[in-house]
Amino acid sequence: MNMEKVVTALSYKKIAEFIRKLYQTAEFIPLHEPRFIGNEKAYVTDCIDSTFVSSVGKYVDRFERMMVDFTGAKYAVAAVNGTAALHIALQLVGVERDDEVVTQPLSFIAACNAISYCGAMPVFVDVDRETLGMSPESLGDFFSAETSNASGRCVNKRTGRRIAAVVPMHTFGQPCRIDEIANICEEFSVSLVEDAAESLGSYYKGRHTGTYGKAGIFSFNGNKTITTGGGGMIVTGDETLAKHAKHITTTAKIAHHYEFVHDEIGYNYRMPNINAALGCAQMESLPRFLESKRAIASAYQQFFSDSNITFVKEPINAVSNYWLNSVILENKQARDSFLEELNSCGIMTRPAWRLMTELPMFLECQARDISNAKWIEERVVNIPSSARIV
Ligand SMILES: *Cc1c(COP(=O)(O)O)cnc(C)c1O
């Protein structure tokens, strides 16, 4: 394989050298590793000393309040992980068995899984090349061409099924054009649930991602901008939805000082207090993480600026958390050799997810023209993006 042919302006050696200099190490460089630089040990120790490590304790409430303060959402409800948060958010905006939910094919599997847990099925619209997230044009075209709307009920004319929700995703932390998507959802009477799992610290037109829809969700998995080991959060402006989310994520138990009575099918989707302790400490460090991630993104942007490799910049009107920095290669072959070369010298790089439309579970699902998603999937690579803390 002739690597010089694929990368003309930059050799892999130069790229590897640059990334090693950025992270100041000759060791393996992961894509995204957590940083524990603050009160993590103190809070976890306090949590253990209190014995309230599980489903009850002060850290869960505190972590939820910190998320409210940071995102500007009215309410936040912690959950055991981001996928569970999505499942509950979809159920509470009214997604039911045999409904359809519109989402993007370029995404992590969580949204399609959560849609499936509700007994519903995904319908796929395309993404934008600039934002990597759902395209308002593709979404609008789908609603105009394929649905009919009678008394507030949006129906897919092809399948006869109700369209219950739209789930866009802020890919790698880059905000999608969420205000336009919100307007389309409003026009066609469909609930908006934002998969903001990757975009804590990302804003669109001055407003935090995840707060445009009826509900939004975040993830605190180990590879995300902040981590609780595993964890998730539902945010919403709707008090009833927030209360219901708390209720059914905690087994739908009616509060009582000794009796066990549950009034509907609930889930054990609670975030344990010990994970929330970690979350409180991580939230305190979040501004530092974000600052460092911006500096890294800006260094990458400059490094790739005069090359045939395109660094993915934050979209207009947006502030990105640069959770995962990404570059666009010329074609699939260039992507594959980039992945091969950098991974084999101990610098972790990863392609995007295989498109949802190509997975065996969703082959039968309706999909619009998704050529941008295919174009991106063939070319995009994530490069090391952990916060640097010195
Ligand atoms: C991480 C992530 C989730 C949630 O993942 P969990 O591991 O369940 O917390 C959901 N959607 C996207 C796009 C993600 O990247």
CSV table of C-alpha atoms and ligand atoms in Angstrom, one decimal:
chain,number,residue,atom,x,y,z
A,1,MET,CA,0.0,0.0,0.0
A,2,ASN,CA,1.4,3.4,-1.0
A,3,MET,CA,0.6,5.7,1.8
A,4,GLU,CA,2.2,8.7,0.2
A,5,LYS,CA,-0.4,8.5,-2.5
A,6,VAL,CA,-3.3,8.6,-0.1
A,7,VAL,CA,-2.2,11.4,2.1
A,8,THR,CA,-0.4,14.0,0.0
A,9,ALA,CA,0.1,17.0,2.2
A,10,LEU,CA,0.6,15.0,5.5
A,11,SER,CA,2.4,11.7,6.0
A,12,TYR,CA,1.1,9.4,8.7
A,13,LYS,CA,4.4,9.8,10.4
A,14,LYS,CA,3.8,13.6,10.7
A,15,ILE,CA,0.3,13.0,12.0
A,16,ALA,CA,1.5,10.5,14.6
A,17,GLU,CA,4.3,12.8,15.7
A,18,PHE,CA,1.8,15.7,16.0
A,19,ILE,CA,-0.6,13.7,18.2
A,20,ARG,CA,2.3,12.4,20.4
A,21,LYS,CA,3.5,15.9,20.9
A,22,LEU,CA,-0.1,17.0,21.7
A,23,TYR,CA,-0.4,14.4,24.4
A,24,GLN,CA,3.3,14.4,25.4
A,25,THR,CA,3.6,10.6,25.5
A,26,ALA,CA,5.3,7.7,23.8
A,27,GLU,CA,2.8,5.3,25.2
A,28,PHE,CA,-0.5,4.1,23.7
A,29,ILE,CA,-2.9,7.0,23.2
A,30,PRO,CA,-6.6,6.1,23.7
A,31,LEU,CA,-9.5,7.9,21.9
A,32,HIS,CA,-11.0,9.2,25.1
A,33,GLU,CA,-10.1,8.4,28.6
A,34,PRO,CA,-11.6,9.8,31.8
A,35,ARG,CA,-9.8,12.3,34.1
A,36,PHE,CA,-10.3,12.2,37.8
A,37,ILE,CA,-8.6,15.4,39.0
A,38,GLY,CA,-11.0,16.8,41.6
A,39,ASN,CA,-13.2,15.5,44.5
A,40,GLU,CA,-13.9,12.1,43.0
A,41,LYS,CA,-12.1,10.1,45.7
A,42,ALA,CA,-13.4,12.4,48.5
A,43,TYR,CA,-17.1,12.1,47.4
A,44,VAL,CA,-16.9,8.3,46.7
A,45,THR,CA,-15.3,7.8,50.1
A,46,ASP,CA,-17.9,9.9,51.8
A,47,CYS,CA,-20.6,7.9,50.0
A,48,ILE,CA,-19.1,4.6,51.2
A,49,ASP,CA,-18.7,5.9,54.8
A,50,SER,CA,-22.4,6.9,54.7
A,51,THR,CA,-23.3,3.3,53.6
A,52,PHE,CA,-25.8,4.8,51.2
A,53,VAL,CA,-24.1,3.6,48.1
A,54,SER,CA,-27.1,2.3,46.2
A,55,SER,CA,-30.6,3.6,45.4
A,56,VAL,CA,-30.9,6.3,48.1
A,57,GLY,CA,-28.6,9.1,49.0
A,58,LYS,CA,-27.8,12.8,48.7
A,59,TYR,CA,-25.5,12.6,45.7
A,60,VAL,CA,-28.2,11.7,43.2
A,61,ASP,CA,-30.2,14.8,44.1
A,62,ARG,CA,-27.1,16.9,44.0
A,63,PHE,CA,-26.0,15.6,40.6
A,64,GLU,CA,-29.4,16.2,39.2
A,65,ARG,CA,-29.3,19.8,40.5
A,66,MET,CA,-25.9,20.3,39.0
A,67,MET,CA,-27.2,19.2,35.6
A,68,VAL,CA,-30.1,21.5,35.9
A,69,ASP,CA,-27.8,24.4,36.7
A,70,PHE,CA,-25.4,23.6,33.9
A,71,THR,CA,-27.8,22.9,31.1
A,72,GLY,CA,-30.5,25.3,32.0
A,73,ALA,CA,-33.1,22.5,31.7
A,74,LYS,CA,-35.9,22.8,34.3
A,75,TYR,CA,-35.7,19.3,35.5
A,76,ALA,CA,-33.1,16.5,35.4
A,77,VAL,CA,-33.7,12.8,36.3
A,78,ALA,CA,-30.7,10.5,36.7
A,79,ALA,CA,-30.8,7.0,35.2
A,80,VAL,CA,-28.5,4.0,35.2
A,81,ASN,CA,-27.2,4.7,31.7
A,82,GLY,CA,-28.0,6.8,28.6
A,83,THR,CA,-29.8,4.0,26.8
A,84,ALA,CA,-32.2,3.5,29.8
A,85,ALA,CA,-32.7,7.3,29.8
A,86,LEU,CA,-33.7,7.2,26.1
A,87,HIS,CA,-36.0,4.3,26.7
A,88,ILE,CA,-37.9,6.2,29.4
A,89,ALA,CA,-37.9,9.5,27.5
A,90,LEU,CA,-39.4,7.8,24.5
A,91,GLN,CA,-42.0,6.0,26.6
A,92,LEU,CA,-43.0,9.2,28.4
A,93,VAL,CA,-43.4,11.3,25.3
A,94,GLY,CA,-45.9,8.6,24.3
A,95,VAL,CA,-44.1,6.2,22.0
A,96,GLU,CA,-46.2,3.0,21.9
A,97,ARG,CA,-46.1,-0.4,20.3
A,98,ASP,CA,-46.3,-0.3,16.5
A,99,ASP,CA,-45.5,3.4,16.3
A,100,GLU,CA,-42.6,4.7,14.2
A,101,VAL,CA,-39.8,7.0,15.4
A,102,VAL,CA,-37.7,9.1,13.0
A,103,THR,CA,-34.0,9.0,13.6
A,104,GLN,CA,-30.6,9.2,11.8
A,105,PRO,CA,-28.7,6.2,10.5
A,106,LEU,CA,-25.3,7.7,11.5
A,107,SER,CA,-25.5,7.1,15.2
A,108,PHE,CA,-24.8,4.8,18.1
A,109,ILE,CA,-27.1,1.8,18.5
A,110,ALA,CA,-28.7,3.2,21.7
A,111,ALA,CA,-31.5,5.2,20.1
A,112,CYS,CA,-32.6,2.3,17.8
A,113,ASN,CA,-32.5,-0.1,20.7
A,114,ALA,CA,-34.6,2.2,22.9
A,115,ILE,CA,-37.1,2.6,20.1
A,116,SER,CA,-37.3,-1.2,19.8
A,117,TYR,CA,-37.8,-1.6,23.6
A,118,CYS,CA,-41.0,0.5,23.2
A,119,GLY,CA,-42.2,-1.9,20.5
A,120,ALA,CA,-41.8,0.8,17.9
A,121,MET,CA,-39.6,0.9,14.8
A,122,PRO,CA,-37.1,3.4,13.4
A,123,VAL,CA,-37.5,5.3,10.2
A,124,PHE,CA,-34.3,6.9,8.8
A,125,VAL,CA,-33.7,10.3,7.4
A,126,ASP,CA,-30.3,11.7,6.3
A,127,VAL,CA,-27.7,13.8,8.1
A,128,ASP,CA,-26.0,17.0,7.2
A,129,ARG,CA,-22.4,16.9,6.0
A,130,GLU,CA,-21.6,20.1,8.0
A,131,THR,CA,-23.0,19.1,11.3
A,132,LEU,CA,-22.9,15.2,11.0
A,133,GLY,CA,-26.4,15.4,12.6
A,134,MET,CA,-29.9,15.0,11.4
A,135,SER,CA,-30.7,17.1,8.3
A,136,PRO,CA,-33.8,19.4,8.7
A,137,GLU,CA,-34.3,19.3,5.0
A,138,SER,CA,-34.4,15.5,4.9
A,139,LEU,CA,-36.7,15.4,7.9
A,140,GLY,CA,-39.0,18.1,6.4
A,141,ASP,CA,-39.1,16.3,3.0
A,142,PHE,CA,-40.0,13.0,4.8
A,143,PHE,CA,-42.9,14.6,6.7
A,144,SER,CA,-44.2,16.5,3.6
A,145,ALA,CA,-44.0,13.6,1.2
A,146,GLU,CA,-44.7,10.6,3.3
A,147,THR,CA,-47.1,11.6,6.1
A,148,SER,CA,-50.6,12.8,6.6
A,149,ASN,CA,-51.9,14.6,9.6
A,150,ALA,CA,-55.4,14.3,10.9
A,151,SER,CA,-56.3,16.0,14.2
A,152,GLY,CA,-52.8,16.1,15.6
A,153,ARG,CA,-52.0,12.5,14.6
A,154,CYS,CA,-49.1,12.2,12.2
A,155,VAL,CA,-49.4,9.0,10.1
A,156,ASN,CA,-46.9,7.4,7.7
A,157,LYS,CA,-49.0,7.0,4.5
A,158,ARG,CA,-46.9,4.1,3.4
A,159,THR,CA,-47.3,2.0,6.5
A,160,GLY,CA,-50.3,3.4,8.2
A,161,ARG,CA,-48.4,3.6,11.4
A,162,ARG,CA,-48.3,6.7,13.7
A,163,ILE,CA,-45.1,8.7,13.8
A,164,ALA,CA,-44.7,9.3,17.5
A,165,ALA,CA,-41.3,11.0,17.9
A,166,VAL,CA,-38.2,12.3,16.2
A,167,VAL,CA,-34.7,11.5,17.7
A,168,PRO,CA,-31.9,13.6,16.3
A,169,MET,CA,-28.4,13.2,17.7
A,170,HIS,CA,-25.5,15.7,18.2
A,171,THR,CA,-22.8,13.6,16.6
A,172,PHE,CA,-19.4,13.6,18.4
A,173,GLY,CA,-20.7,16.6,20.3
A,174,GLN,CA,-21.2,18.8,17.2
A,175,PRO,CA,-24.7,20.4,17.5
A,176,CYS,CA,-27.1,19.7,14.7
A,177,ARG,CA,-29.6,22.3,13.5
A,178,ILE,CA,-31.9,21.6,16.3
A,179,ASP,CA,-34.1,24.7,16.2
A,180,GLU,CA,-35.2,23.9,12.7
A,181,ILE,CA,-35.8,20.3,13.7
A,182,ALA,CA,-37.8,21.5,16.7
A,183,ASN,CA,-39.9,23.7,14.3
A,184,ILE,CA,-40.6,20.7,12.0
A,185,CYS,CA,-41.7,18.5,14.9
A,186,GLU,CA,-44.0,21.3,16.1
A,187,GLU,CA,-45.5,21.7,12.6
A,188,PHE,CA,-46.2,18.0,12.3
A,189,SER,CA,-47.3,17.4,15.9
A,190,VAL,CA,-44.5,14.9,16.7
A,191,SER,CA,-42.5,14.8,19.9
A,192,LEU,CA,-38.9,15.7,19.9
A,193,VAL,CA,-36.5,13.7,22.0
A,194,GLU,CA,-32.8,14.8,21.7
A,195,ASP,CA,-30.1,12.2,22.0
A,196,ALA,CA,-27.6,14.6,23.6
A,197,ALA,CA,-25.5,11.7,25.0
A,198,GLU,CA,-22.3,13.0,23.4
A,199,SER,CA,-23.0,16.8,23.7
A,200,LEU,CA,-22.7,17.8,27.3
A,201,GLY,CA,-21.2,21.3,27.1
A,202,SER,CA,-22.4,21.9,23.5
A,203,TYR,CA,-24.7,24.8,22.6
A,204,TYR,CA,-26.8,25.7,19.6
A,205,LYS,CA,-27.7,29.4,19.3
A,206,GLY,CA,-26.8,29.9,22.9
A,207,ARG,CA,-29.0,27.2,24.3
A,208,HIS,CA,-27.7,23.9,25.7
A,209,THR,CA,-28.2,20.8,23.5
A,210,GLY,CA,-30.8,18.5,24.9
A,211,THR,CA,-33.1,21.3,26.0
A,212,TYR,CA,-34.9,22.0,22.7
A,213,GLY,CA,-37.2,19.0,22.8
A,214,LYS,CA,-39.8,17.6,25.1
A,215,ALA,CA,-37.0,15.6,26.6
A,216,GLY,CA,-33.3,15.2,26.1
A,217,ILE,CA,-30.8,12.6,27.4
A,218,PHE,CA,-27.2,12.5,28.4
A,219,SER,CA,-24.8,9.6,28.9
A,220,PHE,CA,-22.0,9.4,31.5
A,221,ASN,CA,-20.4,6.2,30.2
A,222,GLY,CA,-16.6,5.9,30.7
A,223,ASN,CA,-15.7,7.4,27.3
A,224,LYS,CA,-18.0,10.5,27.5
A,225,THR,CA,-17.0,14.0,28.4
A,226,ILE,CA,-17.7,13.3,32.1
A,227,THR,CA,-18.3,9.9,33.5
A,228,THR,CA,-20.1,8.2,36.5
A,229,GLY,CA,-18.7,4.8,35.5
A,230,GLY,CA,-22.0,4.2,33.8
A,231,GLY,CA,-25.0,6.6,33.9
A,232,GLY,CA,-27.5,8.7,32.1
A,233,MET,CA,-29.8,11.7,32.6
A,234,ILE,CA,-33.1,12.7,31.3
A,235,VAL,CA,-33.7,16.5,31.1
A,236,THR,CA,-37.0,18.1,30.4
A,237,GLY,CA,-39.0,21.3,30.9
A,238,ASP,CA,-42.1,19.4,31.7
A,239,GLU,CA,-42.7,18.9,35.5
A,240,THR,CA,-45.2,16.0,35.0
A,241,LEU,CA,-42.8,14.2,32.7
A,242,ALA,CA,-39.9,14.7,35.1
A,243,LYS,CA,-42.0,13.3,38.1
A,244,HIS,CA,-43.2,10.4,36.0
A,245,ALA,CA,-39.6,9.7,34.8
A,246,LYS,CA,-38.4,9.6,38.5
A,247,HIS,CA,-41.3,7.3,39.4
A,248,ILE,CA,-40.9,4.7,36.7
A,249,THR,CA,-37.1,4.6,36.8
A,250,THR,CA,-37.4,3.8,40.5
A,251,THR,CA,-39.8,0.8,40.2
A,252,ALA,CA,-42.9,2.9,40.3
A,253,LYS,CA,-43.1,2.6,44.1
A,254,ILE,CA,-45.5,4.7,46.0
A,255,ALA,CA,-43.7,6.6,48.7
A,256,HIS,CA,-44.5,5.1,52.1
A,257,HIS,CA,-42.4,4.6,55.2
A,258,TYR,CA,-42.6,0.8,55.3
A,259,GLU,CA,-45.0,-0.6,52.7
A,260,PHE,CA,-44.1,-1.8,49.2
A,261,VAL,CA,-46.8,-0.8,46.8
A,262,HIS,CA,-46.2,-0.1,43.1
A,263,ASP,CA,-48.8,1.5,40.9
A,264,GLU,CA,-47.6,0.7,37.4
A,265,ILE,CA,-45.0,-1.3,35.5
A,266,GLY,CA,-41.7,0.4,36.5
A,267,TYR,CA,-38.0,-0.1,35.8
A,268,ASN,CA,-35.0,-0.5,38.0
A,269,TYR,CA,-33.2,2.2,36.1
A,270,ARG,CA,-31.9,4.2,39.1
A,271,MET,CA,-28.5,5.7,39.1
A,272,PRO,CA,-26.7,4.4,42.3
A,273,ASN,CA,-25.7,7.0,44.8
A,274,ILE,CA,-22.0,6.0,44.5
A,275,ASN,CA,-22.1,6.7,40.7
A,276,ALA,CA,-23.7,10.0,41.4
A,277,ALA,CA,-20.9,10.9,43.8
A,278,LEU,CA,-18.5,10.5,41.0
A,279,GLY,CA,-20.8,12.6,38.8
A,280,CYS,CA,-20.8,15.5,41.3
A,281,ALA,CA,-17.0,15.6,41.3
A,282,GLN,CA,-16.9,15.3,37.5
A,283,MET,CA,-19.4,18.2,37.1
A,284,GLU,CA,-17.0,20.4,39.1
A,285,SER,CA,-14.3,19.7,36.6
A,286,LEU,CA,-16.4,20.0,33.5
A,287,PRO,CA,-15.4,23.6,32.7
A,288,ARG,CA,-11.7,22.6,32.8
A,289,PHE,CA,-12.4,19.6,30.5
A,290,LEU,CA,-14.2,21.7,28.0
A,291,GLU,CA,-11.5,24.3,28.0
A,292,SER,CA,-8.9,21.7,27.4
A,293,LYS,CA,-10.9,20.0,24.6
A,294,ARG,CA,-11.3,23.3,22.8
A,295,ALA,CA,-7.6,23.9,22.9
A,296,ILE,CA,-7.0,20.4,21.5
A,297,ALA,CA,-9.5,21.0,18.8
A,298,SER,CA,-8.0,24.3,17.8
A,299,ALA,CA,-4.5,22.7,17.7
A,300,TYR,CA,-5.9,19.9,15.4
A,301,GLN,CA,-7.7,22.4,13.2
A,302,GLN,CA,-4.5,24.4,12.7
A,303,PHE,CA,-2.5,21.2,12.0
A,304,PHE,CA,-4.9,19.9,9.4
A,305,SER,CA,-5.7,23.3,7.9
A,306,ASP,CA,-3.5,23.1,4.7
A,307,SER,CA,-3.9,19.4,4.1
A,308,ASN,CA,-6.1,17.1,2.1
A,309,ILE,CA,-7.6,15.9,5.4
A,310,THR,CA,-10.5,18.0,6.6
A,311,PHE,CA,-10.9,18.6,10.3
A,312,VAL,CA,-14.5,18.8,11.4
A,313,LYS,CA,-15.1,22.2,12.9
A,314,GLU,CA,-18.0,23.3,15.0
A,315,PRO,CA,-21.0,24.3,12.8
A,316,ILE,CA,-22.1,27.9,12.5
A,317,ASN,CA,-24.3,29.2,15.4
A,318,ALA,CA,-22.9,26.4,17.6
A,319,VAL,CA,-20.4,25.8,20.3
A,320,SER,CA,-19.2,22.2,20.3
A,321,ASN,CA,-17.8,20.4,23.3
A,322,TYR,CA,-15.4,18.6,20.8
A,323,TRP,CA,-16.1,15.4,22.6
A,324,LEU,CA,-14.5,13.4,19.8
A,325,ASN,CA,-12.5,15.3,17.3
A,326,SER,CA,-12.9,14.0,13.8
A,327,VAL,CA,-11.4,14.3,10.4
A,328,ILE,CA,-12.8,13.5,6.9
A,329,LEU,CA,-10.6,11.6,4.6
A,330,GLU,CA,-10.8,11.7,0.8
A,331,ASN,CA,-12.4,8.3,0.4
A,332,LYS,CA,-12.9,5.0,2.1
A,333,GLN,CA,-9.5,3.7,1.0
A,334,ALA,CA,-7.8,6.7,2.5
A,335,ARG,CA,-9.9,6.2,5.7
A,336,ASP,CA,-8.9,2.6,6.0
A,337,SER,CA,-5.2,3.2,5.6
A,338,PHE,CA,-5.4,6.1,8.1
A,339,LEU,CA,-7.0,3.8,10.6
A,340,GLU,CA,-4.5,1.0,9.9
A,341,GLU,CA,-1.4,3.2,10.1
A,342,LEU,CA,-2.3,5.2,13.3
A,343,ASN,CA,-3.8,2.2,15.2
A,344,SER,CA,-0.7,0.1,14.5
A,345,CYS,CA,1.6,2.8,15.9
A,346,GLY,CA,-0.3,2.9,19.2
A,347,ILE,CA,-2.6,5.9,18.4
A,348,MET,CA,-6.2,4.9,18.8
A,349,THR,CA,-8.4,6.0,15.9
A,350,ARG,CA,-11.9,4.8,15.1
A,351,PRO,CA,-14.3,4.9,12.2
A,352,ALA,CA,-18.0,5.9,12.7
A,353,TRP,CA,-20.5,3.3,13.6
A,354,ARG,CA,-21.8,1.0,10.9
A,355,LEU,CA,-25.0,2.7,9.6
A,356,MET,CA,-28.1,1.6,11.5
A,357,THR,CA,-29.8,0.9,8.1
A,358,GLU,CA,-27.2,-1.8,7.4
A,359,LEU,CA,-27.7,-3.8,10.7
A,360,PRO,CA,-29.7,-7.0,10.4
A,361,MET,CA,-32.4,-5.8,12.9
A,362,PHE,CA,-33.2,-2.7,10.9
A,363,LEU,CA,-32.8,-3.8,7.2
A,364,GLU,CA,-36.6,-3.7,6.7
A,365,CYS,CA,-37.1,-0.3,8.1
A,366,GLN,CA,-38.0,2.6,5.9
A,367,ALA,CA,-35.1,4.9,4.9
A,368,ARG,CA,-35.0,8.1,2.8
A,369,ASP,CA,-32.1,9.0,0.6
A,370,ILE,CA,-29.3,8.7,3.1
A,371,SER,CA,-26.4,9.5,0.8
A,372,ASN,CA,-24.7,12.0,3.2
A,373,ALA,CA,-24.7,9.4,6.0
A,374,LYS,CA,-23.1,7.0,3.7
A,375,TRP,CA,-20.6,9.6,2.5
A,376,ILE,CA,-19.6,10.5,6.0
A,377,GLU,CA,-19.5,6.9,7.2
A,378,GLU,CA,-17.0,6.0,4.5
A,379,ARG,CA,-14.7,8.9,5.3
A,380,VAL,CA,-14.8,10.0,8.9
A,381,VAL,CA,-12.3,9.0,11.6
A,382,ASN,CA,-12.2,9.9,15.3
A,383,ILE,CA,-8.8,10.9,16.6
A,384,PRO,CA,-7.6,11.1,20.2
A,385,SER,CA,-9.6,13.7,22.2
A,386,SER,CA,-9.1,13.2,25.9
A,387,ALA,CA,-8.8,16.4,28.0
A,388,ARG,CA,-5.2,17.3,28.7
A,389,ILE,CA,-4.8,18.1,32.4
A,390,VAL,CA,-1.4,19.4,33.4
B,1,LIG,C1,-23.1,6.9,24.6
B,1,LIG,C2,-24.3,7.1,23.8
B,1,LIG,C3,-25.6,6.8,24.3
B,1,LIG,C4,-25.9,6.2,25.6
B,1,LIG,O1,-25.0,5.2,25.9
B,1,LIG,P1,-25.0,4.4,27.4
B,1,LIG,O2,-23.7,3.6,27.2
B,1,LIG,O3,-26.2,3.6,27.5
B,1,LIG,O4,-24.9,5.4,28.4
B,1,LIG,C5,-26.7,7.1,23.5
B,1,LIG,N1,-26.5,7.7,22.3
B,1,LIG,C6,-25.3,8.0,21.8
B,1,LIG,C7,-25.3,8.7,20.5
B,1,LIG,C8,-24.2,7.7,22.5
B,1,LIG,O5,-23.0,8.0,22.0
